[in-house]
Coordinates of N, CA and C and ligand atoms in Angstrom, one line a residue:
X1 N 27.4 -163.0 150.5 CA 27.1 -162.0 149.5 C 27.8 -162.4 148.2
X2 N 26.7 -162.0 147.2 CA 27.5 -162.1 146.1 C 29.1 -162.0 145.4
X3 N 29.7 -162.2 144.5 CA 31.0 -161.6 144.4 C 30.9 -159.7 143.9
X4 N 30.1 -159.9 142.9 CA 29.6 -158.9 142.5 C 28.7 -157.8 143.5
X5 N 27.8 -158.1 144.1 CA 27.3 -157.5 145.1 C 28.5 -157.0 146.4
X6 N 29.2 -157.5 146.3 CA 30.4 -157.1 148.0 C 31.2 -156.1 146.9
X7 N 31.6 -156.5 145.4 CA 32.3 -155.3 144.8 C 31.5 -153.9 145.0
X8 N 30.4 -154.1 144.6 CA 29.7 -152.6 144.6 C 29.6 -151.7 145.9
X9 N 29.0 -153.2 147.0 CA 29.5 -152.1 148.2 C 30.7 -151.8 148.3
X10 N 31.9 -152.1 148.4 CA 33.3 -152.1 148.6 C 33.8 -150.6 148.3
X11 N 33.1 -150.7 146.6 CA 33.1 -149.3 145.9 C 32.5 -148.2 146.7
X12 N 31.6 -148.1 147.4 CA 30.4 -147.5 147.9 C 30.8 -146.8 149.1
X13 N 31.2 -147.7 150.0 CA 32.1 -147.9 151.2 C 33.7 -147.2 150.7
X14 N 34.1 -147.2 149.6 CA 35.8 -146.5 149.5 C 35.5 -145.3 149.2
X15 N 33.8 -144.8 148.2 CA 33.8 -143.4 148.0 C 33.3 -142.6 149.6
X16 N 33.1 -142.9 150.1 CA 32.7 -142.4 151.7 C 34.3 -142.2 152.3
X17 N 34.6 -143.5 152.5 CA 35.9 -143.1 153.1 C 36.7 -142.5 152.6
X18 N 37.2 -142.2 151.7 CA 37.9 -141.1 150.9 C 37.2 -139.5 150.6
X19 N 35.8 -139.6 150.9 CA 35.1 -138.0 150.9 C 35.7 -137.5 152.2
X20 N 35.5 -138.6 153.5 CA 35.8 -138.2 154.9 C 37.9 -137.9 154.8
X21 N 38.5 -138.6 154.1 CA 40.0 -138.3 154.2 C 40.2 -137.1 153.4
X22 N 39.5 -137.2 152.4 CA 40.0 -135.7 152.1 C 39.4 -134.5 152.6
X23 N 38.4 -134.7 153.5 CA 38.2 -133.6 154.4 C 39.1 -133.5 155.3
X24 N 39.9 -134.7 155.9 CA 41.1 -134.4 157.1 C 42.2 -133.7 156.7
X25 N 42.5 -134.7 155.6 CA 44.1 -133.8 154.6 C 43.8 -133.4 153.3
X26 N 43.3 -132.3 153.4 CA 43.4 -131.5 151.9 C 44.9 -131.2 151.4
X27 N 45.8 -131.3 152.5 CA 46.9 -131.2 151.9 C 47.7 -132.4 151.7
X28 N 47.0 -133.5 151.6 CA 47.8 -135.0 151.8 C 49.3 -134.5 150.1
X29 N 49.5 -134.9 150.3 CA 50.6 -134.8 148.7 C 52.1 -135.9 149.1
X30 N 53.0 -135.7 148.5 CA 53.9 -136.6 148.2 C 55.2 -135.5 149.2
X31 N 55.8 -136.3 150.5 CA 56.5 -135.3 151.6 C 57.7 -135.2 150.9
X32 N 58.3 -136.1 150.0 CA 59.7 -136.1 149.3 C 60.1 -134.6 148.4
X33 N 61.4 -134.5 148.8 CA 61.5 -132.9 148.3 C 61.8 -132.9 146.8
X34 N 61.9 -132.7 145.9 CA 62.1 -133.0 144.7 C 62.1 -131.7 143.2
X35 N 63.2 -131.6 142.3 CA 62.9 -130.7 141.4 C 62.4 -130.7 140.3
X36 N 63.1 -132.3 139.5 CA 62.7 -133.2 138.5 C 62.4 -134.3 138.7
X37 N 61.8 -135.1 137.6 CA 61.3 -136.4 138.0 C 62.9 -137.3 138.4
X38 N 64.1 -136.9 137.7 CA 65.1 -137.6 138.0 C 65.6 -137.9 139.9
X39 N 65.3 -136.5 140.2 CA 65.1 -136.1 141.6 C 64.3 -136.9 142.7
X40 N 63.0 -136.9 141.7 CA 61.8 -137.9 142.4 C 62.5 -139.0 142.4
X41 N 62.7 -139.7 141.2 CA 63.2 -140.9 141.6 C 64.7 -141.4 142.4
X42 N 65.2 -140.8 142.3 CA 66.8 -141.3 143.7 C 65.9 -140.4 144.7
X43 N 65.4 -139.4 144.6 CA 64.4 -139.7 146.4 C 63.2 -140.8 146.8
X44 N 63.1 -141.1 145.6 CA 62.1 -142.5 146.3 C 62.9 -143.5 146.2
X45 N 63.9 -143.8 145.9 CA 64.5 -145.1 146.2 C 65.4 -145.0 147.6
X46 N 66.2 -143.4 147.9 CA 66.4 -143.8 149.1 C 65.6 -143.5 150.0
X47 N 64.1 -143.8 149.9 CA 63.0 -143.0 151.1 C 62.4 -144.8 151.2
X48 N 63.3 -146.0 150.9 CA 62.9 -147.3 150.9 C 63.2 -147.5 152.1
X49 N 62.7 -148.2 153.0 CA 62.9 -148.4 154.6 C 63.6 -147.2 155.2
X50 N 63.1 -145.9 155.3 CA 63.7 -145.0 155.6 C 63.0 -143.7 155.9
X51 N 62.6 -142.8 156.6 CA 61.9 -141.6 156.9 C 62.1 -140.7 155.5
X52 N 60.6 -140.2 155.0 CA 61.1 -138.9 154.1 C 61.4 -137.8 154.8
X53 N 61.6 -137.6 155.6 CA 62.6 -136.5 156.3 C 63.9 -136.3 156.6
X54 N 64.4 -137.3 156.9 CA 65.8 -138.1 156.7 C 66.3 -137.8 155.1
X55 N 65.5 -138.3 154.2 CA 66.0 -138.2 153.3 C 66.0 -137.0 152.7
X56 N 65.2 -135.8 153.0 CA 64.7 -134.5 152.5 C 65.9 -134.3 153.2
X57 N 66.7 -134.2 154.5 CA 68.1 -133.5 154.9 C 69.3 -134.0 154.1
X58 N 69.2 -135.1 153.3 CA 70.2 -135.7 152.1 C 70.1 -135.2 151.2
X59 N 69.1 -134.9 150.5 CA 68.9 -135.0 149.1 C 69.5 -133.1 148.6
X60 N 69.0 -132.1 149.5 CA 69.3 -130.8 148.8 C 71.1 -130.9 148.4
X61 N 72.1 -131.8 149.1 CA 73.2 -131.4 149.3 C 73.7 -132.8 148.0
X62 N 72.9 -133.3 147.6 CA 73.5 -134.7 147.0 C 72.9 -133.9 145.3
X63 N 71.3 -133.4 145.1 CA 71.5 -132.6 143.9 C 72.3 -131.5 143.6
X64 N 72.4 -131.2 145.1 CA 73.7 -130.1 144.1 C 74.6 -130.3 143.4
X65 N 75.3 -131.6 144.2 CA 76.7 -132.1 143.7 C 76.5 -132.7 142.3
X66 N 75.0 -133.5 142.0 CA 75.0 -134.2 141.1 C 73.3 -134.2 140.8
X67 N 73.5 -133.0 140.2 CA 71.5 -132.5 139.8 C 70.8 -133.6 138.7
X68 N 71.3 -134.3 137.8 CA 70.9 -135.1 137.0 C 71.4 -136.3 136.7
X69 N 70.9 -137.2 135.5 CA 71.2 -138.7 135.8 C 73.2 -138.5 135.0
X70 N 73.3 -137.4 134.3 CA 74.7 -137.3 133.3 C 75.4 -136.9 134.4
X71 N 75.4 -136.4 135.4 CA 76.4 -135.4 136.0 C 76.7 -137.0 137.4
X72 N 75.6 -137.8 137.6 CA 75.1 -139.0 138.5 C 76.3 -139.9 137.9
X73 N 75.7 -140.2 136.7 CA 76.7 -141.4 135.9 C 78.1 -140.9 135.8
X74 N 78.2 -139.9 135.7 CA 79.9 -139.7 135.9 C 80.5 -139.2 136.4
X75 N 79.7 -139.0 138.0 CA 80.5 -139.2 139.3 C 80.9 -139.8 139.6
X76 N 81.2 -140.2 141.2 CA 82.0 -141.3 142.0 C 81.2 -141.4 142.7
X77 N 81.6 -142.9 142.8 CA 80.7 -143.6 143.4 C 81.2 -143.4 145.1
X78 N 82.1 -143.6 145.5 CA 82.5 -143.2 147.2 C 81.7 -141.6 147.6
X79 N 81.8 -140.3 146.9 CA 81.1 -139.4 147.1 C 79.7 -139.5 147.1
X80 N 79.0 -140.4 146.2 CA 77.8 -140.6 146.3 C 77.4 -141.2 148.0
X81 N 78.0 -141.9 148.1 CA 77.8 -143.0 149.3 C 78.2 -142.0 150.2
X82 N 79.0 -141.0 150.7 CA 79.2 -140.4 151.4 C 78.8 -139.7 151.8
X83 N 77.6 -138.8 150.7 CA 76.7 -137.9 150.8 C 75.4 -138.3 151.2
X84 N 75.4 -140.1 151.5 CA 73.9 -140.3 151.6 C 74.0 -141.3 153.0
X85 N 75.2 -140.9 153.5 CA 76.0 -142.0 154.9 C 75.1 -142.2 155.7
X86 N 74.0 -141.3 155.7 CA 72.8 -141.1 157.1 C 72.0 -141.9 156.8
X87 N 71.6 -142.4 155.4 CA 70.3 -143.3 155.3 C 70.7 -144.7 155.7
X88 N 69.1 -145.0 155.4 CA 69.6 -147.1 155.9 C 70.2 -147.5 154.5
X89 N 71.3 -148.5 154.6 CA 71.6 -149.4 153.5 C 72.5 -148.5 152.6
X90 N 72.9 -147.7 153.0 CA 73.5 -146.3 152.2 C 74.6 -147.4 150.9
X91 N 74.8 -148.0 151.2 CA 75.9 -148.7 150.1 C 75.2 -149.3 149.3
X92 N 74.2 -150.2 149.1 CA 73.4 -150.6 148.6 C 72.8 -149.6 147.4
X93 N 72.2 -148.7 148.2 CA 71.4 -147.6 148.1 C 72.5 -146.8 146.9
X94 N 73.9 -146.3 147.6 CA 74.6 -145.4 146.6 C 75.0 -146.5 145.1
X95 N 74.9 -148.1 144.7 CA 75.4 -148.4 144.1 C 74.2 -148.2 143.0
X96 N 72.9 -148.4 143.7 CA 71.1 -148.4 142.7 C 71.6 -147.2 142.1
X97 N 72.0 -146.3 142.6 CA 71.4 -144.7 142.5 C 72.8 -144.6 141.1
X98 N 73.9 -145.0 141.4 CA 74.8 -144.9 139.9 C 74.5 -145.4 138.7
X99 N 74.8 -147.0 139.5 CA 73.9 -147.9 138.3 C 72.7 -147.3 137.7
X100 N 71.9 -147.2 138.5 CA 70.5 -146.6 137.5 C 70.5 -144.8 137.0
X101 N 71.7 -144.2 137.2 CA 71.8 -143.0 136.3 C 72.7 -143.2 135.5
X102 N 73.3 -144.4 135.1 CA 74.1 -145.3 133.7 C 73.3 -145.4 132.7
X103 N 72.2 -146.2 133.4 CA 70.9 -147.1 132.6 C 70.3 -145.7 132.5
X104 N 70.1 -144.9 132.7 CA 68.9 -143.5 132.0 C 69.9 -143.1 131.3
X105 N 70.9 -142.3 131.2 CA 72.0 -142.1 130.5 C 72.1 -142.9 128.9
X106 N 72.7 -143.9 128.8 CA 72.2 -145.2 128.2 C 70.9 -146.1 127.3
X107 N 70.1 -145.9 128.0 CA 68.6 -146.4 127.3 C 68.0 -145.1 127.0
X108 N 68.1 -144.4 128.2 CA 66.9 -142.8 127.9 C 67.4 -141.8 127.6
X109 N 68.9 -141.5 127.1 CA 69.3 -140.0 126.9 C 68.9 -139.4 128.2
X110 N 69.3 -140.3 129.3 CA 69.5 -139.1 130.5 C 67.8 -138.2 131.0
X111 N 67.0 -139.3 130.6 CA 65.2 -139.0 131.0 C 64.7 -140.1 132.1
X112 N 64.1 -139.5 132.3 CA 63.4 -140.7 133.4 C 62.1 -141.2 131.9
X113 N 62.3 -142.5 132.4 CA 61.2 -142.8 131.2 C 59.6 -143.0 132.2
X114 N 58.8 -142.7 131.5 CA 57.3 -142.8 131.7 C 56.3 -143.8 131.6
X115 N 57.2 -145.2 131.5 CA 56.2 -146.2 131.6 C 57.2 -147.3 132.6
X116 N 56.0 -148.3 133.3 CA 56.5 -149.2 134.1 C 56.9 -149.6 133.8
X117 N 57.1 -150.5 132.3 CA 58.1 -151.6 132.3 C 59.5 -151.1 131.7
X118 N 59.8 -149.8 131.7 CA 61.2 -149.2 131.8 C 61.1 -149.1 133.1
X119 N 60.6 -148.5 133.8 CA 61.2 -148.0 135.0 C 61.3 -149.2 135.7
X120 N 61.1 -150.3 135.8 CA 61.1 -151.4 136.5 C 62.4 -152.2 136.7
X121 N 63.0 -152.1 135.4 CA 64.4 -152.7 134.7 C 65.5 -152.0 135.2
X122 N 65.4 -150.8 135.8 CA 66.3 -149.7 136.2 C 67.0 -150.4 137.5
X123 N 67.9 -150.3 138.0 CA 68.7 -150.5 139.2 C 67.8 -150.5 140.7
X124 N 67.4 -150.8 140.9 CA 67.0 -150.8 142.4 C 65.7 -150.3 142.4
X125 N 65.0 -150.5 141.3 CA 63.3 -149.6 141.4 C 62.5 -151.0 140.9
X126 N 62.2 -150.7 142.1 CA 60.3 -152.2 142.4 C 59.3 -151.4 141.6
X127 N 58.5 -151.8 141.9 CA 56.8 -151.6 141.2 C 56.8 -150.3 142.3
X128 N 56.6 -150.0 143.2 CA 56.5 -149.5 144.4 C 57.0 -148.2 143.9
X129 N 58.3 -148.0 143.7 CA 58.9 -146.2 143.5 C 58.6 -146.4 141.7
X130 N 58.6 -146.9 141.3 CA 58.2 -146.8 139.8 C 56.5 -146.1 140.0
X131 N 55.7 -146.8 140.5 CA 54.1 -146.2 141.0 C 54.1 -144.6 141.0
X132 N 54.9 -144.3 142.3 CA 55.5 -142.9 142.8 C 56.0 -142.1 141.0
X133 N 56.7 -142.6 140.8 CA 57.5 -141.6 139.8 C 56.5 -141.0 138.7
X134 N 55.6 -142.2 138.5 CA 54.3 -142.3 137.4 C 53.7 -141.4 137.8
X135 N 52.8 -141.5 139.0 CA 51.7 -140.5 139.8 C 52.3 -139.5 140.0
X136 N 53.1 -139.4 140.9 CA 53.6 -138.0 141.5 C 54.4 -137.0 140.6
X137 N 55.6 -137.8 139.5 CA 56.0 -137.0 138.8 C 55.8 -136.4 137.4
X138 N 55.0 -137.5 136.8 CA 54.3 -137.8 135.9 C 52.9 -137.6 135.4
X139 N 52.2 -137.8 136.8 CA 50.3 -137.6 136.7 C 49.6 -138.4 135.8
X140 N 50.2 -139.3 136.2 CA 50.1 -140.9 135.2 C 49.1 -141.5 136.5
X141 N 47.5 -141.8 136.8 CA 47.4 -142.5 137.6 C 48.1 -143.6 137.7
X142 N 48.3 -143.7 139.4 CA 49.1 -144.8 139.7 C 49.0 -145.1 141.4
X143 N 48.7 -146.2 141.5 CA 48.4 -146.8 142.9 C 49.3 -147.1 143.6
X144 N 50.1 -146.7 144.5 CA 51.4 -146.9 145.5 C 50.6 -147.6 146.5
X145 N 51.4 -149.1 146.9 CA 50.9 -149.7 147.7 C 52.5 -149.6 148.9
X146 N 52.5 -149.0 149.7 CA 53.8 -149.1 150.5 C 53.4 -149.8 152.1
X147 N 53.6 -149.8 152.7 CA 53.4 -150.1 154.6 C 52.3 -149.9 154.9
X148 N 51.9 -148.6 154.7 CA 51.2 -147.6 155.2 C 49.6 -148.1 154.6
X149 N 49.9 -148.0 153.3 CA 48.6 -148.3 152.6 C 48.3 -150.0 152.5
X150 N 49.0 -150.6 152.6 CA 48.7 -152.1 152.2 C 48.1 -152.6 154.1
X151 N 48.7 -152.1 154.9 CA 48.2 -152.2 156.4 C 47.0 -151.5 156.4
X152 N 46.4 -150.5 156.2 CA 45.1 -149.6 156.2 C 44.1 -150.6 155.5
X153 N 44.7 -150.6 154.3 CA 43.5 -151.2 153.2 C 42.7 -152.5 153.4
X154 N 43.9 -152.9 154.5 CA 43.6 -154.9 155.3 C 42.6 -154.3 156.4
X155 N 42.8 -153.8 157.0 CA 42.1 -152.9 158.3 C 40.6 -152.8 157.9
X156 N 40.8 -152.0 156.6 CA 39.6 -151.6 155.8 C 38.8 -152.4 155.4
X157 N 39.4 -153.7 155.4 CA 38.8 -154.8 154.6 C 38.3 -154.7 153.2
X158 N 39.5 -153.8 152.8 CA 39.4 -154.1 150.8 C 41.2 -155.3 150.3
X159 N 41.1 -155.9 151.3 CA 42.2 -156.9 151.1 C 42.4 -157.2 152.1
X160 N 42.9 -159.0 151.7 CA 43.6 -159.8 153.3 C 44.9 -159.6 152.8
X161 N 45.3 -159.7 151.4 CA 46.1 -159.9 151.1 C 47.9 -159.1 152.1
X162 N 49.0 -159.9 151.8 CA 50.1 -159.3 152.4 C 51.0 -159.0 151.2
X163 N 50.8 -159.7 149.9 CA 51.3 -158.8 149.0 C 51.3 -157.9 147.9
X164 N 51.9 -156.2 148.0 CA 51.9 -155.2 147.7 C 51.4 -155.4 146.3
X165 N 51.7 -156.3 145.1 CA 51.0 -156.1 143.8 C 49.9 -156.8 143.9
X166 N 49.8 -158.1 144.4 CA 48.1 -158.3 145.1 C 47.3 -157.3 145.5
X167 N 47.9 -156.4 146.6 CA 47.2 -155.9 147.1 C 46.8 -154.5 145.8
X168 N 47.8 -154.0 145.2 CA 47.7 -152.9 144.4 C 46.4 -153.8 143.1
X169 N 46.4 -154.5 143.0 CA 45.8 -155.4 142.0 C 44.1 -155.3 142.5
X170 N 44.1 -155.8 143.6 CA 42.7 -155.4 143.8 C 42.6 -154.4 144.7
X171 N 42.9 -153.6 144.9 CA 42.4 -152.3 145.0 C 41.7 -150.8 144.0
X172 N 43.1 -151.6 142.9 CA 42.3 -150.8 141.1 C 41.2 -151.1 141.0
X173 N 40.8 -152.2 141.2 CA 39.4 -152.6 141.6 C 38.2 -151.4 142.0
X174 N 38.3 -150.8 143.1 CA 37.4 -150.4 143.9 C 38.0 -149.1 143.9
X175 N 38.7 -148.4 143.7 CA 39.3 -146.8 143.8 C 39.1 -146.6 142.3
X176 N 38.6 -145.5 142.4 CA 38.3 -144.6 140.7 C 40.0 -144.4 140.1
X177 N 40.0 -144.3 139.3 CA 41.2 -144.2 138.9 C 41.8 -143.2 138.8
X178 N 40.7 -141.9 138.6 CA 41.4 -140.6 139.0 C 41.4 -140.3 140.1
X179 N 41.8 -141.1 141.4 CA 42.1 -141.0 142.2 C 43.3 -142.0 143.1
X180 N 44.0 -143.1 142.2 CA 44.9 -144.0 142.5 C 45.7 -143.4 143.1
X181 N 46.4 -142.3 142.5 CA 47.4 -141.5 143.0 C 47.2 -140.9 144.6
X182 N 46.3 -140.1 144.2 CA 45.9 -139.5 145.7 C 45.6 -140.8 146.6
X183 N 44.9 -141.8 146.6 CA 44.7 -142.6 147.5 C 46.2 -142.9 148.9
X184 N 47.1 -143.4 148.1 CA 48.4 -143.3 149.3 C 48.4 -142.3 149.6
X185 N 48.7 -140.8 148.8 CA 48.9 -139.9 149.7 C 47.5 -139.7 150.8
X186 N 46.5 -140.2 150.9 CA 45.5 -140.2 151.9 C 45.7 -141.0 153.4
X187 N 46.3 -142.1 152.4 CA 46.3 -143.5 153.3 C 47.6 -143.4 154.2
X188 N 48.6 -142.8 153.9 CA 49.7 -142.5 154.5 C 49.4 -141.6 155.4
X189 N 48.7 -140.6 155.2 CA 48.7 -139.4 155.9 C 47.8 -139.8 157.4
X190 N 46.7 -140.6 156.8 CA 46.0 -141.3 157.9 C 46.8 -142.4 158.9
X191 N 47.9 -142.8 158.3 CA 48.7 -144.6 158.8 C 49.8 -143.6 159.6
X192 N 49.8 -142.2 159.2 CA 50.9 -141.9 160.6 C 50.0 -140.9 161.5
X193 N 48.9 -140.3 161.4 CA 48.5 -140.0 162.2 C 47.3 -141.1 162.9
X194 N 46.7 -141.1 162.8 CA 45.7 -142.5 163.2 C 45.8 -143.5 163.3
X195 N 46.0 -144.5 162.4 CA 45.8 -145.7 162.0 C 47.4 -145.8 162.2
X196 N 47.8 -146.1 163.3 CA 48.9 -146.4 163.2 C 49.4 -147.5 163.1
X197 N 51.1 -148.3 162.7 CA 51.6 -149.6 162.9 C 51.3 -150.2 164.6
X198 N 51.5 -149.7 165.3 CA 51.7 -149.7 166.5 C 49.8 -150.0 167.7
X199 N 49.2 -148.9 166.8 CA 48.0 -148.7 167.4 C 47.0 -148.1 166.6
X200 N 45.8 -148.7 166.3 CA 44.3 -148.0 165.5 C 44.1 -147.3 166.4
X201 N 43.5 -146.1 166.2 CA 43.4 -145.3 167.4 C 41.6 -145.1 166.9
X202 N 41.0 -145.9 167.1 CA 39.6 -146.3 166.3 C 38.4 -145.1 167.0
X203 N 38.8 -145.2 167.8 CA 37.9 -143.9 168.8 C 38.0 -142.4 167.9
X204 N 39.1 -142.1 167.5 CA 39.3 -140.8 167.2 C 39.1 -140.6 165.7
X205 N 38.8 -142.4 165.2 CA 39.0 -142.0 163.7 C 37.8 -141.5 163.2
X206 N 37.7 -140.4 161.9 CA 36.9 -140.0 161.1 C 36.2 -140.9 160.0
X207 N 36.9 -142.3 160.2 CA 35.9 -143.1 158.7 C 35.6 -144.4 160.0
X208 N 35.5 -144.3 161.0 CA 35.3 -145.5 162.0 C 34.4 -145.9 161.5
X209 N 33.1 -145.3 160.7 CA 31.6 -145.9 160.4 C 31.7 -146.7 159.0
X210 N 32.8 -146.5 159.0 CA 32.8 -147.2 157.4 C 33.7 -148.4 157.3
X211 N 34.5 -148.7 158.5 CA 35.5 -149.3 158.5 C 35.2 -150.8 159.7
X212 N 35.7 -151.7 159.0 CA 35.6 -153.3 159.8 C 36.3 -153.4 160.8
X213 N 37.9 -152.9 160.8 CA 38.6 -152.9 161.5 C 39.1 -154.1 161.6
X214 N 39.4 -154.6 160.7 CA 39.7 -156.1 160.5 C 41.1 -156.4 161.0
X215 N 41.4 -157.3 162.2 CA 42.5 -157.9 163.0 C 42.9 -156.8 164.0
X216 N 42.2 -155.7 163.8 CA 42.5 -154.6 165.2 C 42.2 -154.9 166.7
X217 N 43.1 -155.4 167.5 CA 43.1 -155.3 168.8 C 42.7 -154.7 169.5
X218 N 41.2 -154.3 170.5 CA 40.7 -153.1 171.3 C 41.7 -153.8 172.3
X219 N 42.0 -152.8 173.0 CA 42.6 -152.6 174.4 C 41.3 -152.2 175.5
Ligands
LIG301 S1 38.5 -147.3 162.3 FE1 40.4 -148.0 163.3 S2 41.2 -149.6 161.9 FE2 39.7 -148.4 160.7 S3 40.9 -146.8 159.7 FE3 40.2 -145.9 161.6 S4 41.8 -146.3 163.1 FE4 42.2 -147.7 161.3

């Protein structure tokens, strides 16, 4: 098939399977608990290899102590780390989270800034939670490619690709753009109920007619 001709189906095939997902989760949205975008972002950096639930039981007792990036930067750093002891990499994790409320403090007057190539330069923020901060806190379309979605979308066969800005690269491709954002929250919602790491549960799924199933193992 053409190159052109497989894009338009691709397109064709992603508006179907997204009419059928948002019929499953009308409530797909973003699970991290959050007040400000400052919030958003030290919850998505420690929600990096880590449950957002886990981190939702961290985060109400860590804003309290330290609600913004001023009150962040001129805390302590042992209390930071203490208050986030339960996550993975918590040392790591508590030095991003100071360092990068220096750097907002410092560059932004204590703001989260609103474009990728600030938020990228920040302490411990990939393309990945920068995406997040854009879409979710912002309403900046923005395509989050995490575990969940980069595994589905291979499945889907709108990528072989294994890496996350590849994969985010062409997938802007074929997703409308007022819908970048919402797409992870779809594709997540789907990768832990269905589509799992573990197992396609292909029988029960709702877009099975639309989907290749590409490298899925029937049992
Ligand atoms: S049909 Fe199977 S591989 Fe495709 S999305 Fe559904 S569960 Fe995943």
């Amino acid at each position: 098939m053409a190159a052109s001709t497989l894009g338009a189906a691709n397109k064709r095939r992603m508006q179907e399977i997204l009419k059928v997902l948002w019929r499953e989760y009308p409530e797909a949205e973003c699970s991290l608990h959050y007040g400000t975008p400052f919030q958003l972002l030290i919850a998505v950096m420690l929600s990096a290899q880590c449950t957002d639930d886990r981190v939702n039981l961290v985060t109400p007792e860590l804003f309290r102590v330290y609600p913004d990036a001023e009150s962040m930067a001129k805390g302590d750093l042992e209390v930071i780390r203490h208050l986030i002891r339960s996550i993975n990499f918590f040392n790591n994790k508590a030095k991003a989270l100071f360092e990068t409320s220096k750097l907002l403090v410092e560059r932004h007057g204590g703001t989260v800034p609103d474009r990728m190539e600030d938020l990228i330069h920040l302490r411990g923020v990939g393309r990945k939670t920068a995406n997040v901060v854009l879409g979710v806190g912002f309403g900046i379309p923005s395509l989050v490619v995490d575990t969940h979605v980069g595994r589905l979308s291979r499945r889907m066969g709108f990528t072989k690709s294994s890496d996350p800005v590849k994969v985010e690269h062409e997938l802007v491709k074929i997703v409308p753009k007022e819908n970048w954002t919402e797409y992870a929250h779809l594709l997540i919602a789907h990768g832990r109920k269905i589509c799992t790491a573990r197992k396609a549960l292909c029988d029960e799924c709702p877009v099975r007619q639309y989907c290749p199933k590409v490298g899925v193992v029937r049992r």
